[in-house]
Tab-separated table of N, CA and C in Angstrom:
chain	number	residue	atom	x	y	z
A	182	UNK	N	234.816	124.828	213.924
A	182	UNK	CA	234.449	126.047	214.641
A	182	UNK	C	234.606	127.269	213.725
A	183	UNK	N	235.641	127.312	212.904
A	183	UNK	CA	235.811	128.478	212.033
A	183	UNK	C	234.697	128.566	210.989
A	184	UNK	N	234.207	127.421	210.510
A	184	UNK	CA	233.095	127.460	209.554
A	184	UNK	C	231.844	128.032	210.211
A	185	UNK	N	231.599	127.659	211.451
A	185	UNK	CA	230.437	128.167	212.176
A	185	UNK	C	230.580	129.671	212.391
A	186	UNK	N	231.761	130.110	212.779
A	186	UNK	CA	232.009	131.535	213.010
A	186	UNK	C	231.809	132.334	211.720
A	187	UNK	N	232.354	131.833	210.625
A	187	UNK	CA	232.204	132.515	209.342
A	187	UNK	C	230.739	132.565	208.923
A	188	UNK	N	230.023	131.462	209.135
A	188	UNK	CA	228.598	131.421	208.791
A	188	UNK	C	227.810	132.434	209.617
A	189	UNK	N	228.063	132.489	210.900
A	189	UNK	CA	227.357	133.430	211.780
A	189	UNK	C	227.676	134.869	211.387
A	190	UNK	N	228.950	135.178	211.152
A	190	UNK	CA	229.331	136.534	210.741
A	190	UNK	C	228.684	136.911	209.408
A	191	UNK	N	228.649	135.977	208.465
A	191	UNK	CA	228.016	136.250	207.171
A	191	UNK	C	226.538	136.543	207.342
A	192	UNK	N	225.870	135.777	208.187
A	192	UNK	CA	224.446	135.999	208.449
A	192	UNK	C	224.217	137.363	209.076
A	193	UNK	N	225.031	137.734	210.043
A	193	UNK	CA	224.891	139.036	210.688
A	193	UNK	C	225.087	140.183	209.692
A	194	UNK	N	226.076	140.056	208.821
A	194	UNK	CA	226.323	141.088	207.810
A	194	UNK	C	225.137	141.175	206.859
A	195	UNK	N	224.613	140.032	206.430
A	195	UNK	CA	223.460	140.010	205.524
A	195	UNK	C	222.237	140.651	206.173
A	196	UNK	N	221.976	140.312	207.430
A	196	UNK	CA	220.816	140.856	208.139
A	196	UNK	C	220.961	142.363	208.309
A	197	UNK	N	222.153	142.837	208.706
A	197	UNK	CA	222.311	144.280	208.873
A	197	UNK	C	222.236	145.011	207.542
A	198	UNK	N	222.713	144.401	206.470
A	198	UNK	CA	222.603	145.039	205.156
A	198	UNK	C	221.144	145.121	204.731
A	199	UNK	N	220.363	144.093	205.006
A	199	UNK	CA	218.939	144.106	204.656
A	199	UNK	C	218.204	145.194	205.415
A	200	UNK	N	218.508	145.350	206.690
A	200	UNK	CA	217.866	146.381	207.500
A	200	UNK	C	218.289	147.768	207.015
A	201	UNK	N	219.563	147.919	206.666
A	201	UNK	CA	220.060	149.217	206.232
A	201	UNK	C	219.404	149.672	204.932
A	202	UNK	N	219.036	148.729	204.044
A	202	UNK	CA	218.439	149.081	202.770
A	202	UNK	C	216.917	149.125	202.808
A	203	UNK	N	216.311	148.890	203.969
A	203	UNK	CA	214.858	148.935	204.079
A	203	UNK	C	214.376	150.360	203.839
A	204	UNK	N	213.233	150.463	203.195
A	204	UNK	CA	212.670	151.773	202.866
A	204	UNK	C	212.062	152.409	204.109
A	205	UNK	N	212.497	153.628	204.441
A	205	UNK	CA	211.931	154.350	205.584
A	205	UNK	C	210.941	155.380	205.072
A	206	UNK	N	209.730	154.917	204.748
A	206	UNK	CA	208.714	155.801	204.199
A	206	UNK	C	208.074	156.680	205.262
A	207	UNK	N	208.317	156.396	206.544
A	207	UNK	CA	207.699	157.200	207.606
A	207	UNK	C	208.291	158.606	207.669
A	208	UNK	N	209.523	158.775	207.324
A	208	UNK	CA	210.157	160.088	207.216
A	208	UNK	C	209.986	160.970	208.442
A	209	UNK	N	210.177	160.436	209.602
A	209	UNK	CA	210.089	161.237	210.813
A	209	UNK	C	209.198	160.586	211.846
A	210	UNK	N	208.923	161.343	212.886
A	210	UNK	CA	208.119	160.854	214.002
A	210	UNK	C	206.814	161.640	214.068
A	211	UNK	N	205.781	161.000	214.610
A	211	UNK	CA	204.532	161.723	214.816
A	211	UNK	C	204.802	162.913	215.738
A	212	UNK	N	204.202	164.045	215.393
A	212	UNK	CA	204.420	165.274	216.152
A	212	UNK	C	205.490	166.168	215.537
A	213	UNK	N	206.309	165.626	214.613
A	213	UNK	CA	207.330	166.436	213.937
A	213	UNK	C	206.677	167.493	213.059
A	214	UNK	N	207.407	168.562	212.800
A	214	UNK	CA	206.940	169.583	211.859
A	214	UNK	C	207.377	169.189	210.449
A	215	UNK	N	206.736	169.771	209.446
A	215	UNK	CA	207.054	169.436	208.061
A	215	UNK	C	208.432	169.945	207.654
A	216	UNK	N	208.991	170.859	208.422
A	216	UNK	CA	210.319	171.372	208.112
A	216	UNK	C	211.393	170.292	208.204
A	217	UNK	N	211.074	169.186	208.836
A	217	UNK	CA	212.048	168.098	208.950
A	217	UNK	C	212.207	167.325	207.649
A	218	UNK	N	211.312	167.547	206.681
A	218	UNK	CA	211.416	166.865	205.386
A	218	UNK	C	212.409	167.632	204.523
A	219	UNK	N	213.486	166.975	204.179
A	219	UNK	CA	214.526	167.583	203.354
A	219	UNK	C	214.633	166.788	202.059
A	220	UNK	N	213.850	167.176	201.045
A	220	UNK	CA	213.875	166.490	199.762
A	220	UNK	C	214.074	167.500	198.649
A	221	UNK	N	214.729	167.055	197.589
A	221	UNK	CA	214.899	167.871	196.413
A	221	UNK	C	214.500	167.021	195.210
A	222	UNK	N	213.482	167.369	194.462
A	222	UNK	CA	212.695	168.589	194.559
A	222	UNK	C	211.742	168.541	195.757
A	223	UNK	N	211.265	169.730	196.139
A	223	UNK	CA	210.324	169.822	197.256
A	223	UNK	C	209.039	169.081	196.906
A	224	UNK	N	208.442	168.382	197.870
A	224	UNK	CA	207.205	167.653	197.594
A	224	UNK	C	206.011	168.595	197.426
A	225	UNK	N	204.951	168.062	196.776
A	225	UNK	CA	203.718	168.833	196.605
A	225	UNK	C	203.022	168.975	197.948
A	226	UNK	N	202.435	170.144	198.178
A	226	UNK	CA	201.780	170.433	199.447
A	226	UNK	C	200.381	170.949	199.185
A	227	UNK	N	199.397	170.480	199.953
A	227	UNK	CA	198.010	170.905	199.824
A	227	UNK	C	197.512	171.373	201.186
A	228	UNK	N	197.146	172.649	201.277
A	228	UNK	CA	196.602	173.202	202.520
A	228	UNK	C	195.087	173.058	202.507
A	229	UNK	N	194.481	172.955	203.688
A	229	UNK	CA	193.029	172.929	203.774
A	229	UNK	C	192.574	173.957	204.809
A	230	UNK	N	191.269	174.262	204.849
A	230	UNK	CA	190.798	175.320	205.753
A	230	UNK	C	190.738	174.915	207.227
A	231	UNK	N	191.219	173.741	207.579
A	231	UNK	CA	191.107	173.256	208.960
A	231	UNK	C	192.466	173.098	209.620
A	232	UNK	N	193.409	173.916	209.162
A	232	UNK	CA	194.773	173.910	209.688
A	232	UNK	C	195.488	172.601	209.391
A	233	UNK	N	195.093	171.985	208.285
A	233	UNK	CA	195.735	170.759	207.848
A	233	UNK	C	196.565	171.001	206.605
A	234	UNK	N	197.580	170.189	206.447
A	234	UNK	CA	198.425	170.238	205.257
A	234	UNK	C	198.811	168.813	204.906
A	235	UNK	N	198.570	168.453	203.653
A	235	UNK	CA	198.951	167.130	203.172
A	235	UNK	C	200.135	167.283	202.238
A	236	UNK	N	201.182	166.527	202.522
A	236	UNK	CA	202.378	166.505	201.686
A	236	UNK	C	202.329	165.211	200.886
A	237	UNK	N	202.441	165.326	199.573
A	237	UNK	CA	202.388	164.154	198.686
A	237	UNK	C	203.781	163.926	198.099
A	238	UNK	N	204.315	162.724	198.312
A	238	UNK	CA	205.678	162.412	197.864
A	238	UNK	C	205.654	161.080	197.116
A	239	UNK	N	206.147	161.042	195.883
A	239	UNK	CA	206.276	159.743	195.215
A	239	UNK	C	207.257	158.865	195.999
A	240	UNK	N	206.860	157.642	196.285
A	240	UNK	CA	207.702	156.753	197.089
A	240	UNK	C	209.096	156.591	196.487
A	241	UNK	N	209.189	156.580	195.160
A	241	UNK	CA	210.508	156.382	194.544
A	241	UNK	C	211.473	157.523	194.829
A	242	UNK	N	210.954	158.685	195.274
A	242	UNK	CA	211.832	159.790	195.655
A	242	UNK	C	212.517	159.499	196.989
A	243	UNK	N	211.886	158.678	197.819
A	243	UNK	CA	212.413	158.363	199.141
A	243	UNK	C	213.094	157.001	199.155
A	244	UNK	N	212.529	156.057	198.439
A	244	UNK	CA	213.001	154.663	198.435
A	244	UNK	C	213.420	154.282	197.022
A	245	UNK	N	214.544	154.806	196.592
A	245	UNK	CA	214.999	154.646	195.216
A	245	UNK	C	215.266	153.194	194.811
A	246	UNK	N	215.539	152.318	195.781
A	246	UNK	CA	215.865	150.931	195.475
A	246	UNK	C	214.683	149.983	195.597
A	247	UNK	N	213.516	150.483	195.971
A	247	UNK	CA	212.353	149.623	196.196
A	247	UNK	C	211.425	149.676	194.980
A	248	UNK	N	211.925	149.169	193.840
A	248	UNK	CA	211.212	149.285	192.573
A	248	UNK	C	209.845	148.602	192.582
A	249	UNK	N	209.661	147.585	193.412
A	249	UNK	CA	208.359	146.903	193.483
A	249	UNK	C	207.243	147.853	193.900
A	250	UNK	N	207.581	148.916	194.614
A	250	UNK	CA	206.565	149.837	195.121
A	250	UNK	C	206.497	151.154	194.342
A	251	UNK	N	207.271	151.281	193.257
A	251	UNK	CA	207.201	152.504	192.451
A	251	UNK	C	205.764	152.698	191.984
A	252	UNK	N	205.319	153.935	191.989
A	252	UNK	CA	203.932	154.252	191.669
A	252	UNK	C	203.107	154.498	192.922
A	253	UNK	N	203.672	154.168	194.076
A	253	UNK	CA	203.007	154.400	195.354
A	253	UNK	C	203.273	155.838	195.795
A	254	UNK	N	202.277	156.468	196.391
A	254	UNK	CA	202.415	157.828	196.907
A	254	UNK	C	202.457	157.790	198.434
A	255	UNK	N	203.368	158.574	199.014
A	255	UNK	CA	203.397	158.772	200.460
A	255	UNK	C	202.607	160.049	200.737
A	256	UNK	N	201.634	159.963	201.628
A	256	UNK	CA	200.824	161.121	201.987
A	256	UNK	C	201.049	161.385	203.473
A	257	UNK	N	201.633	162.530	203.798
A	257	UNK	CA	201.875	162.909	205.177
A	257	UNK	C	200.871	163.993	205.556
A	258	UNK	N	200.057	163.732	206.572
A	258	UNK	CA	199.061	164.711	207.011
A	258	UNK	C	199.559	165.409	208.267
A	259	UNK	N	199.679	166.725	208.158
A	259	UNK	CA	200.060	167.569	209.285
A	259	UNK	C	198.830	168.352	209.712
A	260	UNK	N	198.526	168.366	210.993
A	260	UNK	CA	197.450	169.177	211.545
A	260	UNK	C	198.084	170.055	212.616
A	261	UNK	N	197.810	171.344	212.538
A	261	UNK	CA	198.452	172.312	213.434
A	261	UNK	C	199.969	172.164	213.405
A	262	UNK	N	200.479	171.910	212.198
A	262	UNK	CA	201.916	171.827	211.921
A	262	UNK	C	202.608	170.623	212.568
A	263	UNK	N	201.828	169.592	212.958
A	263	UNK	CA	202.400	168.374	213.540
A	263	UNK	C	201.980	167.172	212.701
A	264	UNK	N	202.930	166.255	212.460
A	264	UNK	CA	202.629	165.040	211.703
A	264	UNK	C	201.647	164.179	212.484
A	265	UNK	N	200.477	163.921	211.876
A	265	UNK	CA	199.413	163.158	212.536
A	265	UNK	C	199.159	161.818	211.880
A	266	UNK	N	199.404	161.717	210.555
A	266	UNK	CA	199.049	160.495	209.839
A	266	UNK	C	200.000	160.286	208.670
A	267	UNK	N	200.319	159.014	208.428
A	267	UNK	CA	201.136	158.624	207.281
A	267	UNK	C	200.311	157.629	206.475
A	268	UNK	N	200.186	157.898	205.183
A	268	UNK	CA	199.440	156.989	204.307
A	268	UNK	C	200.297	156.623	203.107
A	269	UNK	N	200.195	155.379	202.708
A	269	UNK	CA	200.728	154.951	201.423
A	269	UNK	C	199.522	154.626	200.559
A	270	UNK	N	199.497	155.163	199.342
A	270	UNK	CA	198.399	154.905	198.422
A	270	UNK	C	198.959	154.367	197.113
A	271	UNK	N	198.343	153.286	196.647
A	271	UNK	CA	198.797	152.635	195.416
A	271	UNK	C	197.576	152.344	194.535
A	272	UNK	N	197.262	153.273	193.616
A	272	UNK	CA	196.068	153.078	192.787
A	272	UNK	C	196.345	152.304	191.501
A	273	UNK	N	195.378	151.463	191.143
A	273	UNK	CA	195.295	150.826	189.818
A	273	UNK	C	196.461	149.918	189.421
A	274	UNK	N	197.154	149.347	190.366
A	274	UNK	CA	198.192	148.374	190.025
A	274	UNK	C	197.679	146.945	190.152
A	275	UNK	N	196.719	146.724	191.044
A	275	UNK	CA	196.112	145.406	191.251
A	275	UNK	C	197.162	144.301	191.404
A	276	UNK	N	198.197	144.599	192.190
A	276	UNK	CA	199.264	143.613	192.385
A	276	UNK	C	199.496	143.249	193.850
A	277	UNK	N	198.749	143.849	194.768
A	277	UNK	CA	198.818	143.552	196.207
A	277	UNK	C	200.215	143.788	196.804
A	278	UNK	N	200.987	144.692	196.225
A	278	UNK	CA	202.337	144.976	196.750
A	278	UNK	C	202.281	145.652	198.117
A	279	UNK	N	201.283	146.517	198.353
A	279	UNK	CA	201.166	147.119	199.685
A	279	UNK	C	200.709	146.091	200.707
A	280	UNK	N	199.910	145.117	200.282
A	280	UNK	CA	199.530	144.029	201.189
A	280	UNK	C	200.782	143.267	201.619
A	281	UNK	N	201.662	142.982	200.662
A	281	UNK	CA	202.922	142.299	200.993
A	281	UNK	C	203.730	143.113	201.999
A	282	UNK	N	203.832	144.426	201.761
A	282	UNK	CA	204.575	145.297	202.672
A	282	UNK	C	203.939	145.315	204.054
A	283	UNK	N	202.609	145.466	204.107
A	283	UNK	CA	201.908	145.513	205.394
A	283	UNK	C	202.103	144.217	206.175
A	284	UNK	N	201.985	143.091	205.497
A	284	UNK	CA	202.156	141.803	206.184
A	284	UNK	C	203.596	141.619	206.653
A	285	UNK	N	204.536	142.103	205.877
A	285	UNK	CA	205.951	142.004	206.264
A	285	UNK	C	206.249	142.888	207.475
A	286	UNK	N	205.711	144.110	207.468
A	286	UNK	CA	205.998	145.076	208.527
A	286	UNK	C	205.197	144.843	209.808
A	287	UNK	N	203.920	144.447	209.663
A	287	UNK	CA	203.021	144.456	210.817
A	287	UNK	C	202.450	143.092	211.191
A	288	UNK	N	202.579	142.099	210.327
A	288	UNK	CA	202.082	140.759	210.636
A	288	UNK	C	201.104	140.274	209.585
A	289	UNK	N	201.046	138.981	209.418
A	289	UNK	CA	200.183	138.407	208.384
A	289	UNK	C	198.744	138.308	208.872
A	290	UNK	N	197.843	138.150	207.935
A	290	UNK	CA	196.452	137.847	208.238
A	290	UNK	C	195.947	136.871	207.189
A	291	UNK	N	194.929	136.128	207.546
A	291	UNK	CA	194.418	135.077	206.671
A	291	UNK	C	193.461	135.646	205.634
A	292	UNK	N	193.608	135.146	204.425
A	292	UNK	CA	192.671	135.462	203.353
A	292	UNK	C	191.725	134.276	203.194
A	293	UNK	N	190.541	134.498	202.645
A	293	UNK	CA	189.622	133.374	202.422
A	293	UNK	C	190.265	132.313	201.523
A	294	UNK	N	189.954	131.073	201.768
A	294	UNK	CA	190.510	129.957	200.990
A	294	UNK	C	190.183	130.138	199.512
A	295	UNK	N	191.175	129.928	198.682
A	295	UNK	CA	190.978	129.990	197.243
A	295	UNK	C	191.009	131.380	196.639
A	296	UNK	N	191.162	132.423	197.457
A	296	UNK	CA	191.198	133.800	196.945
A	296	UNK	C	192.653	134.250	196.847
A	297	UNK	N	193.043	134.679	195.650
A	297	UNK	CA	194.393	135.205	195.457
A	297	UNK	C	194.496	136.582	196.104
A	298	UNK	N	195.711	136.934	196.556
A	298	UNK	CA	195.909	138.235	197.198
A	298	UNK	C	195.410	139.379	196.328
A	299	UNK	N	195.728	139.356	195.049
A	299	UNK	CA	195.360	140.478	194.178
A	299	UNK	C	193.856	140.555	193.927
A	300	UNK	N	193.107	139.482	194.234
A	300	UNK	CA	191.659	139.483	194.033
A	300	UNK	C	190.881	139.772	195.320
A	301	UNK	N	191.552	139.758	196.461
A	301	UNK	CA	190.892	139.999	197.742
A	301	UNK	C	190.570	141.482	197.890
A	302	UNK	N	189.424	141.804	198.499
A	302	UNK	CA	189.077	143.186	198.823
A	302	UNK	C	188.618	143.211	200.274
A	303	UNK	N	189.030	144.234	200.990
A	303	UNK	CA	188.654	144.353	202.390
A	303	UNK	C	189.659	145.190	203.145
A	304	UNK	N	189.635	145.043	204.489
A	304	UNK	CA	190.600	145.782	205.295
A	304	UNK	C	191.030	144.941	206.494
A	305	UNK	N	192.117	145.373	207.077
A	305	UNK	CA	192.664	144.703	208.253
A	305	UNK	C	193.327	145.769	209.116
A	306	UNK	N	193.335	145.546	210.424
A	306	UNK	CA	193.913	146.537	211.339
A	306	UNK	C	194.869	145.863	212.314
A	307	UNK	N	196.000	146.520	212.542
A	307	UNK	CA	196.972	146.106	213.550
A	307	UNK	C	197.119	147.243	214.547
A	308	UNK	N	197.571	146.918	215.739
A	308	UNK	CA	197.948	147.937	216.718
A	308	UNK	C	199.258	147.527	217.362
A	309	UNK	N	200.105	148.509	217.608
A	309	UNK	CA	201.270	148.282	218.453
A	309	UNK	C	201.171	149.288	219.596
A	310	UNK	N	202.203	149.466	220.352
A	310	UNK	CA	202.104	150.327	221.539
A	310	UNK	C	201.859	151.798	221.197
A	311	UNK	N	202.278	152.249	220.006
A	311	UNK	CA	202.171	153.668	219.683
A	311	UNK	C	201.327	153.974	218.450
A	312	UNK	N	200.967	152.952	217.665
A	312	UNK	CA	200.324	153.210	216.379
A	312	UNK	C	199.115	152.310	216.145
A	313	UNK	N	198.218	152.819	215.305
A	313	UNK	CA	197.119	152.029	214.754
A	313	UNK	C	197.368	151.989	213.245
A	314	UNK	N	197.466	150.790	212.690
A	314	UNK	CA	197.784	150.624	211.279
A	314	UNK	C	196.578	149.981	210.595
A	315	UNK	N	196.120	150.587	209.510
A	315	UNK	CA	194.963	150.074	208.784
A	315	UNK	C	195.375	149.827	207.340
A	316	UNK	N	195.067	148.632	206.863
A	316	UNK	CA	195.304	148.290	205.456
A	316	UNK	C	193.949	148.147	204.773
A	317	UNK	N	193.788	148.793	203.626
A	317	UNK	CA	192.568	148.690	202.820
A	317	UNK	C	192.935	148.294	201.395
A	318	UNK	N	192.125	147.426	200.817
A	318	UNK	CA	192.244	147.084	199.396
A	318	UNK	C	190.828	147.179	198.843
A	319	UNK	N	190.565	148.204	198.027
A	319	UNK	CA	189.203	148.479	197.587
A	319	UNK	C	189.152	148.659	196.070
A	320	UNK	N	187.951	148.501	195.526
A	320	UNK	CA	187.724	148.791	194.114
A	320	UNK	C	187.381	150.263	193.969
A	321	UNK	N	187.935	150.877	192.927
A	321	UNK	CA	187.600	152.252	192.571
A	321	UNK	C	187.224	152.253	191.091
A	322	UNK	N	186.772	153.391	190.607
A	322	UNK	CA	186.392	153.498	189.205
A	322	UNK	C	187.540	153.019	188.312
A	323	UNK	N	187.278	152.004	187.533
A	323	UNK	CA	188.243	151.444	186.579
A	323	UNK	C	189.527	150.926	187.226
A	324	UNK	N	189.435	150.355	188.428
A	324	UNK	CA	190.633	149.780	189.016
A	324	UNK	C	190.498	149.462	190.485
A	325	UNK	N	191.636	149.501	191.159
A	325	UNK	CA	191.682	149.190	192.587
A	325	UNK	C	192.584	150.198	193.285
A	326	UNK	N	192.484	150.221	194.607
A	326	UNK	CA	193.318	151.113	195.412
A	326	UNK	C	193.736	150.377	196.673
A	327	UNK	N	195.039	150.378	196.924
A	327	UNK	CA	195.578	149.846	198.177
A	327	UNK	C	196.022	151.026	199.027
A	328	UNK	N	195.742	150.930	200.327
A	328	UNK	CA	196.121	151.990	201.269
A	328	UNK	C	196.684	151.353	202.529
A	329	UNK	N	197.786	151.891	203.002
A	329	UNK	CA	198.255	151.617	204.363
A	329	UNK	C	198.185	152.951	205.084
A	330	UNK	N	197.448	152.990	206.173
A	330	UNK	CA	197.280	154.220	206.953
A	330	UNK	C	197.859	153.978	208.336
A	331	UNK	N	198.763	154.842	208.753
A	331	UNK	CA	199.408	154.715	210.057
A	331	UNK	C	199.050	155.942	210.878
A	332	UNK	N	198.409	155.710	212.017
A	332	UNK	CA	197.956	156.789	212.895
A	332	UNK	C	198.612	156.652	214.258
A	333	UNK	N	198.967	157.783	214.830
A	333	UNK	CA	199.554	157.807	216.162
A	333	UNK	C	198.460	157.702	217.222
A	334	UNK	N	198.655	156.865	218.214
A	334	UNK	CA	197.704	156.787	219.324
A	334	UNK	C	197.715	158.076	220.148
A	335	UNK	N	198.859	158.728	220.224
A	335	UNK	CA	198.982	159.966	220.996
A	335	UNK	C	198.088	161.064	220.411
A	336	UNK	N	198.009	161.140	219.084
A	336	UNK	CA	197.259	162.199	218.415
A	336	UNK	C	195.905	161.722	217.883
A	337	UNK	N	195.453	160.563	218.322
A	337	UNK	CA	194.231	159.961	217.777
A	337	UNK	C	193.008	160.870	217.923
A	338	UNK	N	192.777	161.432	219.109
A	338	UNK	CA	191.593	162.277	219.328
A	338	UNK	C	191.647	163.534	218.466
A	339	UNK	N	192.803	164.134	218.358
A	339	UNK	CA	192.951	165.341	217.539
A	339	UNK	C	192.710	165.015	216.061
A	340	UNK	N	193.180	163.866	215.612
A	340	UNK	CA	192.983	163.446	214.228
A	340	UNK	C	191.503	163.172	213.951
A	341	UNK	N	190.802	162.562	214.889
A	341	UNK	CA	189.368	162.307	214.732
A	341	UNK	C	188.615	163.630	214.607
A	342	UNK	N	188.933	164.602	215.458
A	342	UNK	CA	188.273	165.918	215.382
A	342	UNK	C	188.539	166.587	214.033
A	343	UNK	N	189.775	166.494	213.559
A	343	UNK	CA	190.129	167.070	212.262
A	343	UNK	C	189.288	166.422	211.157
A	344	UNK	N	189.213	165.091	211.148
A	344	UNK	CA	188.455	164.387	210.104
A	344	UNK	C	186.958	164.682	210.202
A	345	UNK	N	186.436	164.875	211.408
A	345	UNK	CA	185.021	165.240	211.560
A	345	UNK	C	184.746	166.601	210.910
A	346	UNK	N	185.607	167.591	211.185
A	346	UNK	CA	185.450	168.919	210.576
A	346	UNK	C	185.567	168.834	209.054
A	347	UNK	N	186.558	168.110	208.602
A	347	UNK	CA	186.800	167.981	207.163
A	347	UNK	C	185.612	167.282	206.503
A	348	UNK	N	185.092	166.240	207.140
A	348	UNK	CA	183.951	165.499	206.604
A	348	UNK	C	182.694	166.357	206.521
A	349	UNK	N	182.422	167.149	207.559
A	349	UNK	CA	181.261	168.050	207.540
A	349	UNK	C	181.395	169.056	206.402
A	350	UNK	N	182.583	169.585	206.221
A	350	UNK	CA	182.812	170.526	205.128
A	350	UNK	C	182.583	169.854	203.773
A	351	UNK	N	183.121	168.651	203.589
A	351	UNK	CA	182.911	167.930	202.316
A	351	UNK	C	181.417	167.704	202.068
A	352	UNK	N	180.692	167.288	203.106
A	352	UNK	CA	179.252	167.055	202.965
A	352	UNK	C	178.518	168.338	202.566
A	353	UNK	N	178.967	169.485	203.065
A	353	UNK	CA	178.307	170.755	202.757
A	353	UNK	C	178.584	171.205	201.321
A	354	UNK	N	179.542	170.625	200.656
A	354	UNK	CA	179.902	171.022	199.303
A	354	UNK	C	179.041	170.362	198.234
A	355	UNK	N	178.184	169.439	198.641
A	355	UNK	CA	177.369	168.712	197.652
A	355	UNK	C	176.091	169.414	197.329
């Protein structure tokens, strides 16, 4: 009985330690203001003409122990001063590390037979009660780009309107 008790206690300690060291790249809740981000140095901020602000943070500034994901950027989109979207972007590594993270966090999906993760291109979508999560793995000029995009269901309509305005403006710039 004591061996079983020790084994169970060891497992519980290991599980809680693993959870405690997990990277919290979300950095807040949807609807929060950007003032809740307390980082030193301050992250880069980009304002746009549609009352949007994108905060760009190197993942290693937030998740110092998650070396597998170094080089990934956290992009927080605020519209009307409220957090609307969280994106992780990983360009030109071609290692499928964000795919591993997405499958670990949100659930696995099947790849075509014989295709290695790092060679697969496409997207997948998950939903939970409060979020829509989209994973993309695409080719870009001279490389690849992995993206995990997390959108709040509560702010979905407002985010769509923002992207429509932003898209029309981008189209007018050509």
